Amino acid sequence: MNDAKQNLAAAVRDARTELGLSQERLAEILNIDSRTILNIEAGRGNPNLKSCTL
């Protein structure tokens, strides 16, 4: 995994857990599929900017 994806994965996971949200709840808030959150946190895929804003 490249540094950018690794940094994004860690940032999303850290922010989500700080807010006390599950992957499913964050996906619901963002109106995206929970698999998208799973993939972002795993450093897979290429998320668009919309799915990275909360």
PDB file of N, CA, C and O in Angstrom:
ATOM      1  N   MET A   1       0.864  -1.173   0.000  1.00  0.00           N
ATOM      2  CA  MET A   1       0.000   0.000   0.000  1.00  0.00           C
ATOM      3  C   MET A   1       0.904   1.227   0.000  1.00  0.00           C
ATOM      4  O   MET A   1       1.859   1.305   0.752  1.00  0.00           O
ATOM      5  N   ASN A   2       0.565   2.230  -0.836  1.00  0.00           N
ATOM      6  CA  ASN A   2       1.403   3.423  -0.878  1.00  0.00           C
ATOM      7  C   ASN A   2       1.125   4.322   0.320  1.00  0.00           C
ATOM      8  O   ASN A   2       0.141   4.168   1.028  1.00  0.00           O
ATOM      9  N   ASP A   3       2.010   5.273   0.545  1.00  0.00           N
ATOM     10  CA  ASP A   3       1.909   6.131   1.733  1.00  0.00           C
ATOM     11  C   ASP A   3       0.613   6.921   1.794  1.00  0.00           C
ATOM     12  O   ASP A   3       0.022   7.061   2.860  1.00  0.00           O
ATOM     13  N   ALA A   4       0.165   7.453   0.665  1.00  0.00           N
ATOM     14  CA  ALA A   4      -1.055   8.262   0.646  1.00  0.00           C
ATOM     15  C   ALA A   4      -2.260   7.423   1.069  1.00  0.00           C
ATOM     16  O   ALA A   4      -3.076   7.859   1.891  1.00  0.00           O
ATOM     17  N   LYS A   5      -2.384   6.227   0.509  1.00  0.00           N
ATOM     18  CA  LYS A   5      -3.508   5.362   0.864  1.00  0.00           C
ATOM     19  C   LYS A   5      -3.409   4.917   2.319  1.00  0.00           C
ATOM     20  O   LYS A   5      -4.409   4.839   3.022  1.00  0.00           O
ATOM     21  N   GLN A   6      -2.206   4.639   2.768  1.00  0.00           N
ATOM     22  CA  GLN A   6      -1.996   4.227   4.155  1.00  0.00           C
ATOM     23  C   GLN A   6      -2.370   5.357   5.105  1.00  0.00           C
ATOM     24  O   GLN A   6      -3.026   5.132   6.127  1.00  0.00           O
ATOM     25  N   ASN A   7      -1.967   6.581   4.771  1.00  0.00           N
ATOM     26  CA  ASN A   7      -2.299   7.740   5.598  1.00  0.00           C
ATOM     27  C   ASN A   7      -3.798   8.003   5.616  1.00  0.00           C
ATOM     28  O   ASN A   7      -4.365   8.311   6.669  1.00  0.00           O
ATOM     29  N   LEU A   8      -4.450   7.894   4.458  1.00  0.00           N
ATOM     30  CA  LEU A   8      -5.892   8.083   4.388  1.00  0.00           C
ATOM     31  C   LEU A   8      -6.606   7.013   5.204  1.00  0.00           C
ATOM     32  O   LEU A   8      -7.526   7.320   5.964  1.00  0.00           O
ATOM     33  N   ALA A   9      -6.182   5.772   5.061  1.00  0.00           N
ATOM     34  CA  ALA A   9      -6.801   4.672   5.798  1.00  0.00           C
ATOM     35  C   ALA A   9      -6.721   4.919   7.303  1.00  0.00           C
ATOM     36  O   ALA A   9      -7.725   4.780   8.021  1.00  0.00           O
ATOM     37  N   ALA A  10      -5.556   5.306   7.776  1.00  0.00           N
ATOM     38  CA  ALA A  10      -5.373   5.561   9.207  1.00  0.00           C
ATOM     39  C   ALA A  10      -6.194   6.761   9.661  1.00  0.00           C
ATOM     40  O   ALA A  10      -6.820   6.729  10.733  1.00  0.00           O
ATOM     41  N   ALA A  11      -6.233   7.819   8.858  1.00  0.00           N
ATOM     42  CA  ALA A  11      -6.980   9.030   9.228  1.00  0.00           C
ATOM     43  C   ALA A  11      -8.474   8.750   9.331  1.00  0.00           C
ATOM     44  O   ALA A  11      -9.136   9.193  10.283  1.00  0.00           O
ATOM     45  N   VAL A  12      -9.004   8.017   8.373  1.00  0.00           N
ATOM     46  CA  VAL A  12     -10.439   7.700   8.396  1.00  0.00           C
ATOM     47  C   VAL A  12     -10.758   6.817   9.595  1.00  0.00           C
ATOM     48  O   VAL A  12     -11.702   7.073  10.343  1.00  0.00           O
ATOM     49  N   ARG A  13      -9.980   5.785   9.795  1.00  0.00           N
ATOM     50  CA  ARG A  13     -10.199   4.863  10.923  1.00  0.00           C
ATOM     51  C   ARG A  13     -10.090   5.597  12.259  1.00  0.00           C
ATOM     52  O   ARG A  13     -10.952   5.450  13.136  1.00  0.00           O
ATOM     53  N   ASP A  14      -9.062   6.435  12.409  1.00  0.00           N
ATOM     54  CA  ASP A  14      -8.875   7.172  13.660  1.00  0.00           C
ATOM     55  C   ASP A  14     -10.022   8.139  13.926  1.00  0.00           C
ATOM     56  O   ASP A  14     -10.535   8.216  15.043  1.00  0.00           O
ATOM     57  N   ALA A  15     -10.423   8.884  12.901  1.00  0.00           N
ATOM     58  CA  ALA A  15     -11.520   9.844  13.065  1.00  0.00           C
ATOM     59  C   ALA A  15     -12.823   9.124  13.389  1.00  0.00           C
ATOM     60  O   ALA A  15     -13.581   9.553  14.267  1.00  0.00           O
ATOM     61  N   ARG A  16     -13.078   8.027  12.684  1.00  0.00           N
ATOM     62  CA  ARG A  16     -14.316   7.268  12.910  1.00  0.00           C
ATOM     63  C   ARG A  16     -14.371   6.730  14.335  1.00  0.00           C
ATOM     64  O   ARG A  16     -15.384   6.870  15.020  1.00  0.00           O
ATOM     65  N   THR A  17     -13.272   6.165  14.802  1.00  0.00           N
ATOM     66  CA  THR A  17     -13.272   5.597  16.150  1.00  0.00           C
ATOM     67  C   THR A  17     -13.309   6.687  17.219  1.00  0.00           C
ATOM     68  O   THR A  17     -13.952   6.504  18.255  1.00  0.00           O
ATOM     69  N   GLU A  18     -12.677   7.831  16.954  1.00  0.00           N
ATOM     70  CA  GLU A  18     -12.755   8.952  17.889  1.00  0.00           C
ATOM     71  C   GLU A  18     -14.181   9.436  18.059  1.00  0.00           C
ATOM     72  O   GLU A  18     -14.582   9.851  19.146  1.00  0.00           O
ATOM     73  N   LEU A  19     -14.943   9.377  16.969  1.00  0.00           N
ATOM     74  CA  LEU A  19     -16.343   9.787  17.010  1.00  0.00           C
ATOM     75  C   LEU A  19     -17.252   8.684  17.542  1.00  0.00           C
ATOM     76  O   LEU A  19     -18.448   8.903  17.718  1.00  0.00           O
ATOM     77  N   GLY A  20     -16.679   7.511  17.764  1.00  0.00           N
ATOM     78  CA  GLY A  20     -17.465   6.393  18.286  1.00  0.00           C
ATOM     79  C   GLY A  20     -18.425   5.802  17.262  1.00  0.00           C
ATOM     80  O   GLY A  20     -19.482   5.294  17.625  1.00  0.00           O
ATOM     81  N   LEU A  21     -18.040   5.867  16.004  1.00  0.00           N
ATOM     82  CA  LEU A  21     -18.907   5.370  14.932  1.00  0.00           C
ATOM     83  C   LEU A  21     -18.424   4.029  14.409  1.00  0.00           C
ATOM     84  O   LEU A  21     -17.222   3.807  14.288  1.00  0.00           O
ATOM     85  N   SER A  22     -19.369   3.189  14.070  1.00  0.00           N
ATOM     86  CA  SER A  22     -19.029   1.948  13.367  1.00  0.00           C
ATOM     87  C   SER A  22     -18.859   2.287  11.891  1.00  0.00           C
ATOM     88  O   SER A  22     -19.256   3.366  11.424  1.00  0.00           O
ATOM     89  N   GLN A  23     -18.277   1.375  11.158  1.00  0.00           N
ATOM     90  CA  GLN A  23     -18.150   1.575   9.714  1.00  0.00           C
ATOM     91  C   GLN A  23     -19.526   1.710   9.085  1.00  0.00           C
ATOM     92  O   GLN A  23     -19.742   2.543   8.200  1.00  0.00           O
ATOM     93  N   GLU A  24     -20.466   0.919   9.563  1.00  0.00           N
ATOM     94  CA  GLU A  24     -21.820   0.947   9.024  1.00  0.00           C
ATOM     95  C   GLU A  24     -22.493   2.291   9.288  1.00  0.00           C
ATOM     96  O   GLU A  24     -23.146   2.856   8.414  1.00  0.00           O
ATOM     97  N   ARG A  25     -22.328   2.824  10.501  1.00  0.00           N
ATOM     98  CA  ARG A  25     -22.958   4.107  10.843  1.00  0.00           C
ATOM     99  C   ARG A  25     -22.324   5.246  10.049  1.00  0.00           C
ATOM    100  O   ARG A  25     -23.037   6.130   9.563  1.00  0.00           O
ATOM    101  N   LEU A  26     -21.001   5.238   9.895  1.00  0.00           N
ATOM    102  CA  LEU A  26     -20.345   6.272   9.107  1.00  0.00           C
ATOM    103  C   LEU A  26     -20.833   6.223   7.663  1.00  0.00           C
ATOM    104  O   LEU A  26     -21.129   7.261   7.067  1.00  0.00           O
ATOM    105  N   ALA A  27     -20.951   5.033   7.114  1.00  0.00           N
ATOM    106  CA  ALA A  27     -21.445   4.891   5.741  1.00  0.00           C
ATOM    107  C   ALA A  27     -22.869   5.430   5.630  1.00  0.00           C
ATOM    108  O   ALA A  27     -23.204   6.106   4.651  1.00  0.00           O
ATOM    109  N   GLU A  28     -23.683   5.164   6.615  1.00  0.00           N
ATOM    110  CA  GLU A  28     -25.063   5.664   6.629  1.00  0.00           C
ATOM    111  C   GLU A  28     -25.084   7.193   6.636  1.00  0.00           C
ATOM    112  O   GLU A  28     -25.825   7.825   5.880  1.00  0.00           O
ATOM    113  N   ILE A  29     -24.253   7.798   7.484  1.00  0.00           N
ATOM    114  CA  ILE A  29     -24.173   9.264   7.570  1.00  0.00           C
ATOM    115  C   ILE A  29     -23.746   9.856   6.231  1.00  0.00           C
ATOM    116  O   ILE A  29     -24.278  10.873   5.782  1.00  0.00           O
ATOM    117  N   LEU A  30     -22.775   9.215   5.586  1.00  0.00           N
ATOM    118  CA  LEU A  30     -22.242   9.708   4.320  1.00  0.00           C
ATOM    119  C   LEU A  30     -23.068   9.282   3.112  1.00  0.00           C
ATOM    120  O   LEU A  30     -22.778   9.679   1.988  1.00  0.00           O
ATOM    121  N   ASN A  31     -24.077   8.440   3.368  1.00  0.00           N
ATOM    122  CA  ASN A  31     -24.933   7.926   2.299  1.00  0.00           C
ATOM    123  C   ASN A  31     -24.125   7.180   1.238  1.00  0.00           C
ATOM    124  O   ASN A  31     -24.273   7.403   0.039  1.00  0.00           O
ATOM    125  N   ILE A  32     -23.231   6.298   1.728  1.00  0.00           N
ATOM    126  CA  ILE A  32     -22.450   5.437   0.847  1.00  0.00           C
ATOM    127  C   ILE A  32     -22.534   4.007   1.386  1.00  0.00           C
ATOM    128  O   ILE A  32     -22.976   3.784   2.512  1.00  0.00           O
ATOM    129  N   ASP A  33     -22.083   3.069   0.609  1.00  0.00           N
ATOM    130  CA  ASP A  33     -22.097   1.667   1.018  1.00  0.00           C
ATOM    131  C   ASP A  33     -21.036   1.427   2.089  1.00  0.00           C
ATOM    132  O   ASP A  33     -19.934   1.979   2.006  1.00  0.00           O
ATOM    133  N   SER A  34     -21.356   0.601   3.070  1.00  0.00           N
ATOM    134  CA  SER A  34     -20.401   0.323   4.150  1.00  0.00           C
ATOM    135  C   SER A  34     -19.128  -0.349   3.630  1.00  0.00           C
ATOM    136  O   SER A  34     -18.062  -0.215   4.219  1.00  0.00           O
ATOM    137  N   ARG A  35     -19.219  -1.032   2.497  1.00  0.00           N
ATOM    138  CA  ARG A  35     -18.020  -1.643   1.909  1.00  0.00           C
ATOM    139  C   ARG A  35     -17.021  -0.584   1.466  1.00  0.00           C
ATOM    140  O   ARG A  35     -15.817  -0.832   1.434  1.00  0.00           O
ATOM    141  N   THR A  36     -17.531   0.609   1.140  1.00  0.00           N
ATOM    142  CA  THR A  36     -16.641   1.707   0.751  1.00  0.00           C
ATOM    143  C   THR A  36     -15.758   2.094   1.928  1.00  0.00           C
ATOM    144  O   THR A  36     -14.548   2.291   1.770  1.00  0.00           O
ATOM    145  N   ILE A  37     -16.355   2.199   3.122  1.00  0.00           N
ATOM    146  CA  ILE A  37     -15.585   2.527   4.321  1.00  0.00           C
ATOM    147  C   ILE A  37     -14.577   1.417   4.596  1.00  0.00           C
ATOM    148  O   ILE A  37     -13.410   1.684   4.876  1.00  0.00           O
ATOM    149  N   LEU A  38     -15.031   0.189   4.511  1.00  0.00           N
ATOM    150  CA  LEU A  38     -14.142  -0.957   4.717  1.00  0.00           C
ATOM    151  C   LEU A  38     -12.952  -0.883   3.765  1.00  0.00           C
ATOM    152  O   LEU A  38     -11.796  -1.042   4.193  1.00  0.00           O
ATOM    153  N   ASN A  39     -13.208  -0.613   2.501  1.00  0.00           N
ATOM    154  CA  ASN A  39     -12.126  -0.547   1.507  1.00  0.00           C
ATOM    155  C   ASN A  39     -11.194   0.634   1.751  1.00  0.00           C
ATOM    156  O   ASN A  39      -9.976   0.502   1.607  1.00  0.00           O
ATOM    157  N   ILE A  40     -11.747   1.784   2.132  1.00  0.00           N
ATOM    158  CA  ILE A  40     -10.901   2.943   2.418  1.00  0.00           C
ATOM    159  C   ILE A  40      -9.978   2.629   3.586  1.00  0.00           C
ATOM    160  O   ILE A  40      -8.775   2.887   3.529  1.00  0.00           O
ATOM    161  N   GLU A  41     -10.537   2.061   4.651  1.00  0.00           N
ATOM    162  CA  GLU A  41      -9.738   1.758   5.839  1.00  0.00           C
ATOM    163  C   GLU A  41      -8.725   0.651   5.586  1.00  0.00           C
ATOM    164  O   GLU A  41      -7.726   0.552   6.293  1.00  0.00           O
ATOM    165  N   ALA A  42      -8.967  -0.158   4.571  1.00  0.00           N
ATOM    166  CA  ALA A  42      -8.023  -1.225   4.214  1.00  0.00           C
ATOM    167  C   ALA A  42      -7.012  -0.743   3.173  1.00  0.00           C
ATOM    168  O   ALA A  42      -6.115  -1.490   2.787  1.00  0.00           O
ATOM    169  N   GLY A  43      -7.165   0.505   2.716  1.00  0.00           N
ATOM    170  CA  GLY A  43      -6.239   1.047   1.728  1.00  0.00           C
ATOM    171  C   GLY A  43      -6.494   0.541   0.329  1.00  0.00           C
ATOM    172  O   GLY A  43      -5.611   0.594  -0.521  1.00  0.00           O
ATOM    173  N   ARG A  44      -7.697   0.042   0.092  1.00  0.00           N
ATOM    174  CA  ARG A  44      -8.046  -0.463  -1.243  1.00  0.00           C
ATOM    175  C   ARG A  44      -8.916   0.548  -1.971  1.00  0.00           C
ATOM    176  O   ARG A  44      -9.585   1.364  -1.362  1.00  0.00           O
ATOM    177  N   GLY A  45      -8.946   0.434  -3.265  1.00  0.00           N
ATOM    178  CA  GLY A  45      -9.802   1.283  -4.077  1.00  0.00           C
ATOM    179  C   GLY A  45      -9.242   2.681  -4.233  1.00  0.00           C
ATOM    180  O   GLY A  45      -8.124   2.983  -3.831  1.00  0.00           O
ATOM    181  N   ASN A  46     -10.059   3.540  -4.802  1.00  0.00           N
ATOM    182  CA  ASN A  46      -9.673   4.919  -5.054  1.00  0.00           C
ATOM    183  C   ASN A  46     -10.882   5.790  -4.722  1.00  0.00           C
ATOM    184  O   ASN A  46     -11.639   6.163  -5.608  1.00  0.00           O
ATOM    185  N   PRO A  47     -11.088   6.110  -3.438  1.00  0.00           N
ATOM    186  CA  PRO A  47     -12.298   6.840  -3.044  1.00  0.00           C
ATOM    187  C   PRO A  47     -12.317   8.251  -3.627  1.00  0.00           C
ATOM    188  O   PRO A  47     -11.286   8.883  -3.799  1.00  0.00           O
ATOM    189  N   ASN A  48     -13.535   8.715  -3.936  1.00  0.00           N
ATOM    190  CA  ASN A  48     -13.635  10.084  -4.413  1.00  0.00           C
ATOM    191  C   ASN A  48     -13.704  11.029  -3.225  1.00  0.00           C
ATOM    192  O   ASN A  48     -13.900  10.605  -2.089  1.00  0.00           O
ATOM    193  N   LEU A  49     -13.546  12.294  -3.477  1.00  0.00           N
ATOM    194  CA  LEU A  49     -13.498  13.283  -2.405  1.00  0.00           C
ATOM    195  C   LEU A  49     -14.801  13.297  -1.609  1.00  0.00           C
ATOM    196  O   LEU A  49     -14.774  13.449  -0.388  1.00  0.00           O
ATOM    197  N   LYS A  50     -15.932  13.096  -2.262  1.00  0.00           N
ATOM    198  CA  LYS A  50     -17.215  13.106  -1.567  1.00  0.00           C
ATOM    199  C   LYS A  50     -17.257  12.056  -0.467  1.00  0.00           C
ATOM    200  O   LYS A  50     -17.747  12.311   0.633  1.00  0.00           O
ATOM    201  N   SER A  51     -16.720  10.881  -0.721  1.00  0.00           N
ATOM    202  CA  SER A  51     -16.778   9.834   0.301  1.00  0.00           C
ATOM    203  C   SER A  51     -15.757  10.037   1.407  1.00  0.00           C
ATOM    204  O   SER A  51     -15.776   9.337   2.401  1.00  0.00           O
ATOM    205  N   CYS A  52     -14.904  11.025   1.274  1.00  0.00           N
ATOM    206  CA  CYS A  52     -13.890  11.286   2.288  1.00  0.00           C
ATOM    207  C   CYS A  52     -14.227  12.491   3.172  1.00  0.00           C
ATOM    208  O   CYS A  52     -13.425  12.901   3.984  1.00  0.00           O
ATOM    209  N   THR A  53     -15.403  13.064   3.011  1.00  0.00           N
ATOM    210  CA  THR A  53     -15.772  14.233   3.805  1.00  0.00           C
ATOM    211  C   THR A  53     -16.849  13.858   4.802  1.00  0.00           C
ATOM    212  O   THR A  53     -17.737  13.086   4.522  1.00  0.00           O
ATOM    213  N   LEU A  54     -16.742  14.419   5.970  1.00  0.00           N
ATOM    214  CA  LEU A  54     -17.726  14.164   7.028  1.00  0.00           C
ATOM    215  C   LEU A  54     -18.084  15.472   7.659  1.00  0.00           C
ATOM    216  O   LEU A  54     -17.283  16.313   7.896  1.00  0.00           O
TER     217      LEU A  54
END
